[in-house]
Coordinates of C-alpha atoms and ligand atoms in Angstrom, one line a residue:
M5 CA 10.8 106.5 111.5
S6 CA 12.6 103.5 110.2
R7 CA 16.3 103.2 110.7
I8 CA 16.7 100.3 108.2
W9 CA 18.9 101.6 105.3
F10 CA 18.9 98.4 103.1
D11 CA 16.5 96.0 101.4
T12 CA 15.6 93.5 104.0
D13 CA 14.2 90.9 101.7
K14 CA 17.4 90.0 99.9
I15 CA 20.1 87.3 100.5
C16 CA 23.8 88.0 100.1
I17 CA 25.8 85.6 97.9
G18 CA 29.3 86.4 96.8
G19 CA 29.0 90.0 97.9
A20 CA 25.9 90.6 95.7
W21 CA 22.3 91.0 97.0
R22 CA 19.4 89.2 95.3
T23 CA 16.0 87.6 96.0
A24 CA 15.9 84.1 97.3
D25 CA 15.4 81.2 94.9
G26 CA 11.6 81.2 94.4
A27 CA 11.4 84.9 95.7
E28 CA 9.4 83.9 98.8
V29 CA 9.5 86.1 101.9
L30 CA 8.8 85.7 105.6
P31 CA 7.1 88.4 107.7
V32 CA 9.1 90.3 110.4
K33 CA 7.0 90.9 113.4
D34 CA 7.6 93.4 116.3
P35 CA 7.0 91.4 119.5
S36 CA 6.3 94.6 121.4
T37 CA 3.1 95.1 119.3
G38 CA 2.5 92.0 117.3
E39 CA 2.6 94.1 114.1
T40 CA 4.4 93.1 110.9
F41 CA 6.8 95.8 110.0
S42 CA 9.2 94.3 107.5
Q43 CA 10.0 91.1 105.6
I44 CA 13.0 88.9 105.0
A45 CA 13.9 86.4 102.3
R46 CA 12.9 82.7 102.7
G47 CA 16.2 81.2 101.6
T48 CA 16.0 77.7 100.2
A49 CA 18.3 74.7 100.0
A50 CA 19.2 75.9 96.5
D51 CA 20.3 79.3 97.9
I52 CA 22.5 77.5 100.5
D53 CA 24.0 75.5 97.7
T54 CA 25.0 78.7 95.9
A55 CA 26.2 80.3 99.1
V56 CA 28.5 77.4 99.9
A57 CA 29.9 77.4 96.3
S58 CA 30.5 81.1 96.5
A59 CA 32.3 80.7 99.8
R60 CA 34.4 77.9 98.3
T61 CA 35.4 80.2 95.4
A62 CA 36.3 83.0 97.9
L63 CA 38.9 80.7 99.5
H64 CA 40.8 80.6 96.2
S65 CA 40.3 84.2 95.3
D66 CA 41.1 87.6 96.9
W67 CA 40.0 86.4 100.3
G68 CA 42.1 83.3 100.3
R69 CA 45.1 85.2 99.2
M70 CA 45.0 87.9 101.9
T71 CA 47.5 87.9 104.7
A72 CA 46.4 87.5 108.3
T73 CA 47.2 91.1 108.9
Q74 CA 45.0 92.3 106.0
R75 CA 42.1 90.1 107.3
G76 CA 42.6 91.6 110.7
R77 CA 42.4 95.2 109.4
I78 CA 39.2 94.5 107.6
L79 CA 37.6 93.0 110.8
T80 CA 38.8 96.1 112.7
K81 CA 37.2 98.3 110.1
I82 CA 33.9 96.4 110.3
G83 CA 33.9 97.0 114.0
Q84 CA 34.3 100.7 113.4
L85 CA 31.4 100.8 110.9
V86 CA 29.3 98.8 113.4
L87 CA 29.9 101.5 116.0
K88 CA 29.0 104.3 113.5
R89 CA 25.7 102.6 113.0
A90 CA 25.1 101.8 116.7
D91 CA 21.8 103.7 117.0
D92 CA 20.3 102.1 113.8
L93 CA 21.4 98.6 114.8
A94 CA 20.1 98.9 118.4
W95 CA 16.8 100.2 117.1
M96 CA 16.5 97.4 114.5
E97 CA 17.2 94.7 117.2
A98 CA 14.8 96.3 119.6
R99 CA 12.0 96.2 117.1
D100 CA 12.9 92.8 115.7
V101 CA 13.3 90.8 118.9
G102 CA 11.8 93.0 121.6
K103 CA 15.1 93.7 123.4
P104 CA 15.0 96.9 125.4
L105 CA 17.1 99.6 123.7
T106 CA 19.9 99.8 126.2
Q107 CA 20.4 96.1 126.1
A108 CA 20.3 96.1 122.3
R109 CA 22.9 98.8 122.3
N110 CA 25.1 96.7 124.6
D111 CA 24.9 93.9 121.9
V112 CA 26.1 96.4 119.3
I113 CA 29.1 97.4 121.5
A114 CA 29.9 93.7 122.0
L115 CA 29.7 93.0 118.2
A116 CA 32.1 95.9 117.6
R117 CA 34.4 94.6 120.3
Y118 CA 34.4 91.1 118.8
M119 CA 35.5 92.6 115.5
E120 CA 38.2 94.6 117.2
F121 CA 39.4 91.6 119.3
Y122 CA 39.5 89.1 116.4
G123 CA 40.8 91.8 114.1
G124 CA 43.8 92.3 116.4
A125 CA 44.2 88.5 117.0
A126 CA 44.1 87.5 113.3
D127 CA 47.9 87.5 112.9
K128 CA 48.8 86.5 116.5
L129 CA 48.1 82.8 116.3
H130 CA 51.3 81.0 115.3
G131 CA 52.4 77.5 114.6
T132 CA 55.3 75.9 116.6
T133 CA 58.5 74.1 115.8
I134 CA 59.0 70.7 117.4
P135 CA 62.4 69.3 118.3
Y136 CA 62.6 65.9 116.6
L137 CA 65.0 63.3 115.2
D138 CA 68.4 64.3 113.9
G139 CA 68.1 65.4 110.2
Y140 CA 64.5 66.6 110.6
T141 CA 62.8 70.0 110.9
V142 CA 59.3 69.8 112.2
Y143 CA 56.7 72.6 112.4
T144 CA 53.0 73.2 112.5
L145 CA 50.8 75.4 110.4
R146 CA 47.5 76.9 111.5
E147 CA 45.1 76.7 108.6
P148 CA 41.4 77.6 108.2
H149 CA 38.9 74.7 108.0
G150 CA 37.6 76.2 104.7
V151 CA 33.9 76.9 104.4
T152 CA 32.2 77.3 107.8
G153 CA 28.5 77.3 108.4
H154 CA 27.0 79.5 111.2
I155 CA 23.5 78.8 112.4
V156 CA 22.5 81.6 114.8
P157 CA 19.5 81.9 117.2
W158 CA 17.4 84.9 117.9
N159 CA 18.3 85.8 121.5
Y160 CA 21.7 87.5 120.9
P161 CA 22.1 87.6 117.1
M162 CA 24.8 90.3 117.1
Q163 CA 26.9 88.8 119.8
I164 CA 26.7 85.3 118.4
I165 CA 27.6 86.5 114.9
G166 CA 30.5 88.5 116.4
R167 CA 31.9 85.5 118.3
S168 CA 31.5 82.9 115.6
V169 CA 31.7 84.7 112.2
G170 CA 34.4 87.1 113.7
A171 CA 36.7 84.3 114.8
A172 CA 36.1 82.2 111.6
L173 CA 37.0 85.2 109.3
A174 CA 40.0 86.0 111.4
M175 CA 41.4 82.5 110.7
G176 CA 40.7 82.9 107.0
N177 CA 37.5 80.7 106.6
A178 CA 34.8 81.7 104.2
C179 CA 31.4 81.8 106.0
V180 CA 27.8 81.0 105.3
L181 CA 25.5 82.6 107.9
K182 CA 22.0 81.4 108.5
P183 CA 20.4 83.8 111.0
A184 CA 17.2 82.9 112.9
E185 CA 13.9 83.5 111.1
E186 CA 12.9 85.7 114.1
A187 CA 16.0 87.8 114.0
S188 CA 17.6 88.4 110.7
L189 CA 17.7 92.2 110.4
T190 CA 21.0 92.8 112.2
A191 CA 22.6 89.9 110.4
L192 CA 21.8 91.5 107.1
A193 CA 23.0 94.9 108.4
F194 CA 26.2 93.3 109.6
T195 CA 26.8 91.7 106.1
H196 CA 26.3 95.1 104.5
L197 CA 28.8 96.7 106.8
A198 CA 31.3 93.9 106.3
Y199 CA 31.3 94.5 102.6
D200 CA 31.4 98.3 103.1
A201 CA 34.6 97.7 105.1
G202 CA 36.2 96.0 102.1
L203 CA 35.6 92.3 102.8
P204 CA 36.4 90.4 99.5
D205 CA 33.4 88.9 97.6
G206 CA 32.2 85.6 99.0
A207 CA 34.0 85.7 102.3
L208 CA 30.6 86.1 104.0
N209 CA 27.4 84.8 102.5
T210 CA 24.1 85.4 104.4
V211 CA 20.9 83.5 103.8
P212 CA 18.0 84.1 106.1
G213 CA 15.2 81.4 106.0
L214 CA 13.5 78.7 108.0
G215 CA 15.6 76.4 110.2
T216 CA 14.0 73.3 108.6
E217 CA 14.8 74.5 105.1
A218 CA 17.9 76.8 104.9
G219 CA 19.3 75.7 108.3
A220 CA 18.9 72.0 107.6
A221 CA 20.4 72.4 104.1
L222 CA 23.4 74.2 105.6
S223 CA 24.2 71.7 108.5
G224 CA 24.0 68.7 106.1
H225 CA 25.7 70.3 103.1
P226 CA 28.4 68.0 101.8
D227 CA 30.8 70.9 101.0
I228 CA 30.9 72.5 104.4
D229 CA 34.0 72.0 106.5
H230 CA 32.8 73.2 110.0
V231 CA 29.4 74.0 111.5
S232 CA 28.8 76.3 114.5
F233 CA 25.3 76.1 116.0
T234 CA 23.7 78.0 118.9
G235 CA 20.1 77.1 119.9
S236 CA 18.0 74.4 121.3
V237 CA 19.1 70.9 122.4
P238 CA 16.9 68.9 119.9
V239 CA 18.0 71.0 116.9
G240 CA 21.6 70.9 118.1
A241 CA 21.4 67.1 118.0
L242 CA 20.0 67.2 114.5
V243 CA 22.7 69.6 113.3
Q244 CA 25.4 67.3 114.8
Q245 CA 23.8 64.3 113.1
A246 CA 23.6 66.0 109.8
A247 CA 27.2 67.2 109.9
G248 CA 28.3 63.8 111.1
Q249 CA 27.2 62.3 107.8
N250 CA 29.9 64.4 106.2
V251 CA 32.3 63.9 109.1
V252 CA 32.5 67.6 109.8
P253 CA 33.4 69.1 113.1
V254 CA 30.6 70.9 115.0
T255 CA 30.6 73.5 117.8
L256 CA 27.3 73.3 119.8
E257 CA 26.1 75.9 122.3
L258 CA 22.8 74.7 123.6
G259 CA 21.8 76.7 126.7
G260 CA 21.6 75.7 130.3
K261 CA 20.1 75.8 133.7
S262 CA 22.9 77.8 135.3
P263 CA 23.0 78.0 139.1
Q264 CA 24.3 80.6 141.5
L265 CA 25.3 79.2 144.9
V266 CA 24.8 81.5 147.8
F267 CA 26.5 80.5 151.0
A268 CA 25.8 81.8 154.5
D269 CA 28.9 84.0 154.5
A270 CA 28.1 85.6 151.1
D271 CA 28.0 89.4 150.7
L272 CA 24.3 89.7 149.9
D273 CA 24.5 93.5 149.1
A274 CA 26.9 92.6 146.3
A275 CA 25.2 89.4 145.3
T276 CA 21.5 90.4 145.1
P277 CA 21.6 92.6 141.9
F278 CA 23.6 89.8 140.1
L279 CA 21.2 87.1 141.4
V280 CA 18.2 88.9 139.7
N281 CA 19.8 90.5 136.7
A282 CA 21.2 87.2 135.5
A283 CA 17.7 85.9 134.9
I284 CA 16.0 89.1 133.9
Q285 CA 18.4 90.3 131.2
N286 CA 16.8 89.9 127.7
A287 CA 13.7 88.6 129.5
G288 CA 15.5 85.5 130.6
Q289 CA 16.1 84.4 126.9
T290 CA 19.8 84.0 127.5
C291 CA 21.7 80.7 127.2
S292 CA 23.7 81.6 130.3
A293 CA 20.7 82.9 132.3
S294 CA 20.9 82.0 135.9
S295 CA 17.5 80.5 136.4
R296 CA 18.4 78.6 139.7
I297 CA 19.5 80.3 142.9
L298 CA 20.8 77.8 145.4
V299 CA 20.8 79.3 148.9
H300 CA 22.0 78.1 152.3
R301 CA 18.9 77.4 154.3
S302 CA 19.9 79.8 157.0
K303 CA 19.7 82.7 154.4
L304 CA 16.6 81.5 152.5
D305 CA 14.2 84.1 153.9
E306 CA 16.7 86.9 153.6
V307 CA 17.7 86.2 150.0
T308 CA 14.0 85.7 149.1
T309 CA 13.1 89.0 150.6
R310 CA 15.9 90.9 148.9
M311 CA 15.3 89.3 145.5
A312 CA 11.5 89.9 145.8
E313 CA 12.0 93.6 146.4
R314 CA 13.8 93.8 143.1
Y315 CA 11.2 91.7 141.3
N316 CA 8.4 93.9 142.6
A317 CA 10.1 96.9 141.0
L318 CA 10.5 95.4 137.6
Q319 CA 8.6 97.0 134.8
V320 CA 7.8 95.2 131.6
G321 CA 6.9 97.0 128.3
P322 CA 7.8 97.8 124.7
A323 CA 11.4 97.5 123.7
L324 CA 11.6 101.1 122.6
D325 CA 10.3 102.3 126.0
D326 CA 13.6 100.8 127.3
L327 CA 12.2 99.4 130.6
H328 CA 13.8 96.6 132.6
V329 CA 12.2 93.8 130.6
G330 CA 10.8 93.7 127.0
P331 CA 8.4 91.2 125.5
L332 CA 9.5 87.7 124.7
V333 CA 10.7 87.2 121.1
S334 CA 7.4 85.8 119.8
A335 CA 3.9 84.7 120.8
R336 CA 5.2 81.2 120.5
Q337 CA 8.0 81.7 123.0
R338 CA 5.5 83.5 125.4
D339 CA 3.3 80.4 125.2
I340 CA 6.2 78.1 126.0
V341 CA 7.0 80.2 129.1
S342 CA 3.4 80.4 130.2
G343 CA 3.2 76.7 129.9
F344 CA 6.1 76.4 132.4
L345 CA 4.4 78.9 134.7
D346 CA 1.3 76.7 134.7
K347 CA 3.5 73.8 135.8
G348 CA 4.5 76.0 138.8
Y349 CA 1.0 76.0 140.2
D350 CA 2.2 74.1 143.3
L351 CA 5.0 76.5 144.0
E352 CA 5.4 79.4 146.4
T353 CA 5.4 82.6 144.4
A354 CA 7.7 85.1 146.1
A355 CA 7.2 88.1 143.7
Q356 CA 6.3 89.2 140.2
G357 CA 7.2 92.1 138.1
Q358 CA 4.5 94.4 136.4
I359 CA 3.5 94.6 132.8
I360 CA 2.9 98.4 132.3
A361 CA -0.8 99.3 131.9
D362 CA -0.5 100.7 128.4
A363 CA 1.6 97.8 126.9
P364 CA 0.1 97.0 123.5
T365 CA -2.3 94.0 123.7
G366 CA -0.6 92.3 120.7
G367 CA 2.8 92.2 122.4
S368 CA 4.2 88.9 123.8
Y369 CA 4.6 90.1 127.4
I370 CA 5.1 88.0 130.5
A371 CA 5.5 89.1 134.1
P372 CA 8.8 88.0 135.6
T373 CA 8.2 85.5 138.3
L374 CA 10.3 84.4 141.3
F375 CA 9.5 81.1 143.1
T376 CA 11.0 80.2 146.4
N377 CA 11.7 77.1 148.5
V378 CA 11.5 75.0 145.4
A379 CA 12.5 71.3 145.4
P380 CA 15.5 70.6 143.1
D381 CA 13.6 67.9 141.1
H382 CA 10.7 70.2 140.2
T383 CA 10.3 70.7 136.4
L384 CA 10.9 74.5 136.9
A385 CA 14.1 73.7 138.7
K386 CA 15.5 71.3 136.1
D387 CA 14.3 72.4 132.6
E388 CA 15.5 75.4 130.6
I389 CA 12.5 77.8 130.5
F390 CA 14.1 80.6 128.4
G391 CA 11.9 83.3 130.0
P392 CA 12.0 85.6 133.1
V393 CA 11.4 82.9 135.6
Q394 CA 13.7 82.0 138.5
V395 CA 13.6 79.5 141.3
I396 CA 15.2 79.6 144.7
I397 CA 16.3 76.2 146.1
P398 CA 17.6 75.8 149.7
F399 CA 20.5 73.6 150.6
D400 CA 22.0 72.5 153.9
D401 CA 25.7 71.9 153.2
D402 CA 28.4 72.2 150.5
A403 CA 27.9 68.6 149.4
E404 CA 24.2 69.1 148.8
A405 CA 24.8 72.4 147.1
I406 CA 27.1 70.7 144.6
A407 CA 24.8 67.8 144.1
I408 CA 21.9 70.1 143.3
A409 CA 24.1 72.4 141.1
N410 CA 25.3 69.3 139.1
G411 CA 21.8 67.7 139.1
T412 CA 20.6 68.8 135.7
D413 CA 21.5 67.7 132.1
Y414 CA 23.2 71.0 131.5
G415 CA 26.6 72.6 132.5
L416 CA 27.1 76.0 131.0
V417 CA 27.8 78.6 133.7
A418 CA 27.8 78.7 137.5
S419 CA 28.7 81.1 140.2
I420 CA 29.7 80.8 143.8
W421 CA 29.1 83.5 146.4
T422 CA 31.2 83.0 149.5
R423 CA 34.0 84.7 151.3
D424 CA 35.7 81.4 152.1
G425 CA 38.7 81.0 149.7
A426 CA 39.1 77.3 150.2
R427 CA 35.5 76.7 149.5
Q428 CA 35.8 78.8 146.3
M429 CA 38.6 76.7 145.0
R430 CA 37.1 73.3 146.1
L431 CA 33.7 73.9 144.6
T432 CA 35.1 75.5 141.4
K433 CA 36.7 72.1 140.7
Q434 CA 33.6 70.1 141.6
I435 CA 31.1 72.1 139.6
K436 CA 30.0 70.9 136.1
A437 CA 30.2 74.1 134.0
G438 CA 32.2 75.6 131.2
Q439 CA 32.5 78.9 133.1
V440 CA 32.6 79.5 136.8
F441 CA 32.4 82.9 138.4
I442 CA 33.4 83.7 142.0
N443 CA 31.5 86.5 143.7
N444 CA 30.1 87.8 140.5
Y445 CA 28.1 86.5 137.6
G446 CA 29.2 86.9 133.9
A447 CA 32.1 89.2 134.6
G448 CA 30.6 91.7 132.2
G449 CA 30.3 89.1 129.4
G450 CA 33.9 89.8 128.2
V451 CA 34.6 88.8 124.6
E452 CA 38.0 87.6 125.9
L453 CA 36.5 84.8 128.0
P454 CA 36.3 81.4 126.4
F455 CA 32.7 80.2 126.5
G456 CA 30.9 76.9 126.0
G457 CA 29.3 74.0 127.9
V458 CA 29.5 70.4 129.0
G459 CA 26.7 67.8 129.0
K460 CA 23.6 69.0 127.1
S461 CA 24.9 72.5 127.1
G462 CA 27.1 71.5 124.2
H463 CA 30.7 71.2 123.3
G464 CA 33.5 73.3 121.8
R465 CA 34.5 76.8 122.9
E466 CA 33.7 80.1 121.3
K467 CA 34.8 83.6 122.4
G468 CA 38.3 84.6 123.4
F469 CA 41.5 83.4 121.8
E470 CA 40.3 79.8 122.3
A471 CA 37.8 80.2 119.5
L472 CA 40.6 80.7 117.0
Y473 CA 41.8 77.2 117.7
G474 CA 38.3 75.9 117.1
F475 CA 38.0 77.8 113.8
S476 CA 41.3 76.5 112.4
Q477 CA 43.1 73.2 112.0
L478 CA 46.7 72.2 112.6
K479 CA 48.9 70.8 109.9
T480 CA 52.2 69.1 111.0
V481 CA 55.1 69.3 108.6
A482 CA 58.2 67.1 109.0
A483 CA 61.0 68.0 106.6
H484 CA 63.9 65.5 106.3
H485 CA 67.0 67.2 105.2
G486 CA 69.7 64.9 106.5
Ligands
NAD13 P1 16.1 76.5 117.5 O1 17.2 75.7 118.0 O2 14.9 75.9 116.8 O3 16.7 77.6 116.5 C1 18.0 78.1 116.5 C2 18.6 78.2 115.1 O4 18.5 76.9 114.4 C3 17.7 79.1 114.2 O5 18.6 79.8 113.3 C4 16.8 78.1 113.4 O6 16.4 78.6 112.2 C5 17.8 77.0 113.2 N1 17.2 75.7 113.0 C6 15.9 75.3 113.4 N2 15.7 74.0 113.0 C7 16.8 73.6 112.3 C8 17.2 72.4 111.7 N3 16.4 71.3 111.6 N4 18.4 72.3 111.1 C9 19.3 73.4 111.2 N5 18.9 74.5 111.7 C10 17.7 74.7 112.3 O7 15.6 77.4 118.7 P2 14.2 78.2 118.8 O8 13.1 77.5 118.2 O9 14.5 79.5 118.2 O10 14.0 78.2 120.4 C11 13.5 77.1 121.0 C12 14.2 76.9 122.3 O11 15.6 76.8 122.1 C13 14.1 78.0 123.3 O12 13.0 78.0 124.1 C14 15.4 77.8 124.1 O13 15.2 76.9 125.1 C15 16.4 77.3 123.2 N6 17.3 78.3 122.6 C16 18.5 78.4 123.1 C17 19.4 79.3 122.7 C18 20.8 79.4 123.2 O14 21.4 80.5 123.2 N7 21.4 78.3 123.7 C19 19.0 80.3 121.8 C20 17.7 80.2 121.2 C21 16.9 79.2 121.7

């Protein structure tokens, strides 16, 4: 039974749904089976042009005239409608990207929570008054950028739409959303729900399509005022370059090779589930996946044994079976990850999960794999794999742990497992990352927690209150009254 209640092959411009320019479509495949079960529009550069114009118009129409409180109420209502459709959205995401149902449902809850958070925050960000020269009154205004472009990947479509489109709308921007070609269904569903909630026409325009066509047209569009991109490093660089031609600010979130540092005094009972889950969630296709476990050499065997036990119990199968791990998003992604596994031929395999016996042969499954005693300069220890593959790397002292942790091009997330408070504080300052967790990993992924990277993990912060600064600009007003 299908739970999709709308036409999937349309784009949304100015609150109205229509076929893409040229009426071409792209197939939607279920990575659990390899079967095509739906289709989406192949939006073009001309569609992006119309979408940007529609967003621009919205800024001077009902949307632009709304108070911050009214915007906030609409966002809150969208969150409520998202929750009402939770089962449908979770099912859609599970089929579209292969995410096990429970994990897909968590994304729905997070999307609703983003709407609630940014709905509540919309009228809470105020300007300031600045004491200045005699005879002057000086104050600042927080204003939207204008038209914001949102290029979203396939790994957490709902969460990434929530954190970027949610914050942008809260600040009064008008958005053009380009979801990933592998994962557009929940973006379309979200757009329907947003208009059902009373969003004024043109405040959100959604154009699915190929990255090289619709995505490239959006990032280089001369009438865009801000671009938010989550995805790969090479495409992030292209997006920044394209936006740079128009001198437009860009937020980039480009993934990582995030380490967890496990010291000899760590509470391994508490740590072990986090060590594994942080790489297994969403089959490792998570920008903040912890694909490197750095372990004090005295605990190498024990940590390897504990993690291996969990790997051996992992079951991989169709998303609707709701096992620990689903398929990868596509055959292409599976081939990328298999290529990495081939490069691990010289490594010591500690354990592997099991693909269930009756998993459909057309599905893009891969057995989660744990390697141990890996040298920090091995390809699998340095490059982002974006699959359920993890390496354990031994270290001898704090200085070496930090050198290894900071020894990749990335810097997104890190965690430190130790009972030593002084070490916690010292290493937190030394580590290269946008988020550091102490004796946990991810802290439940809270929408309140600012998120973003350093180095090739990108720049700018989304999530939390901080995102509202990113999706707005400051105007300083100096009035001379004598
Ligand atoms: P990608 O960077 O190619 O795609 C991400 C988004 O960018 C999609 O919406 C895509 O349509 C769009 N895009 C593609 N080319 C574009 C262009 N020239 N101009 C503008 N937009 C463009 O990522 P992918 O191909 O889906 O995955 C490849 C690798 O990227 C993965 O193996 C993984 O390492 C990484 N990745 C990271 C994240 C993350 O959250 N940081 C998410 C997805 C993928």
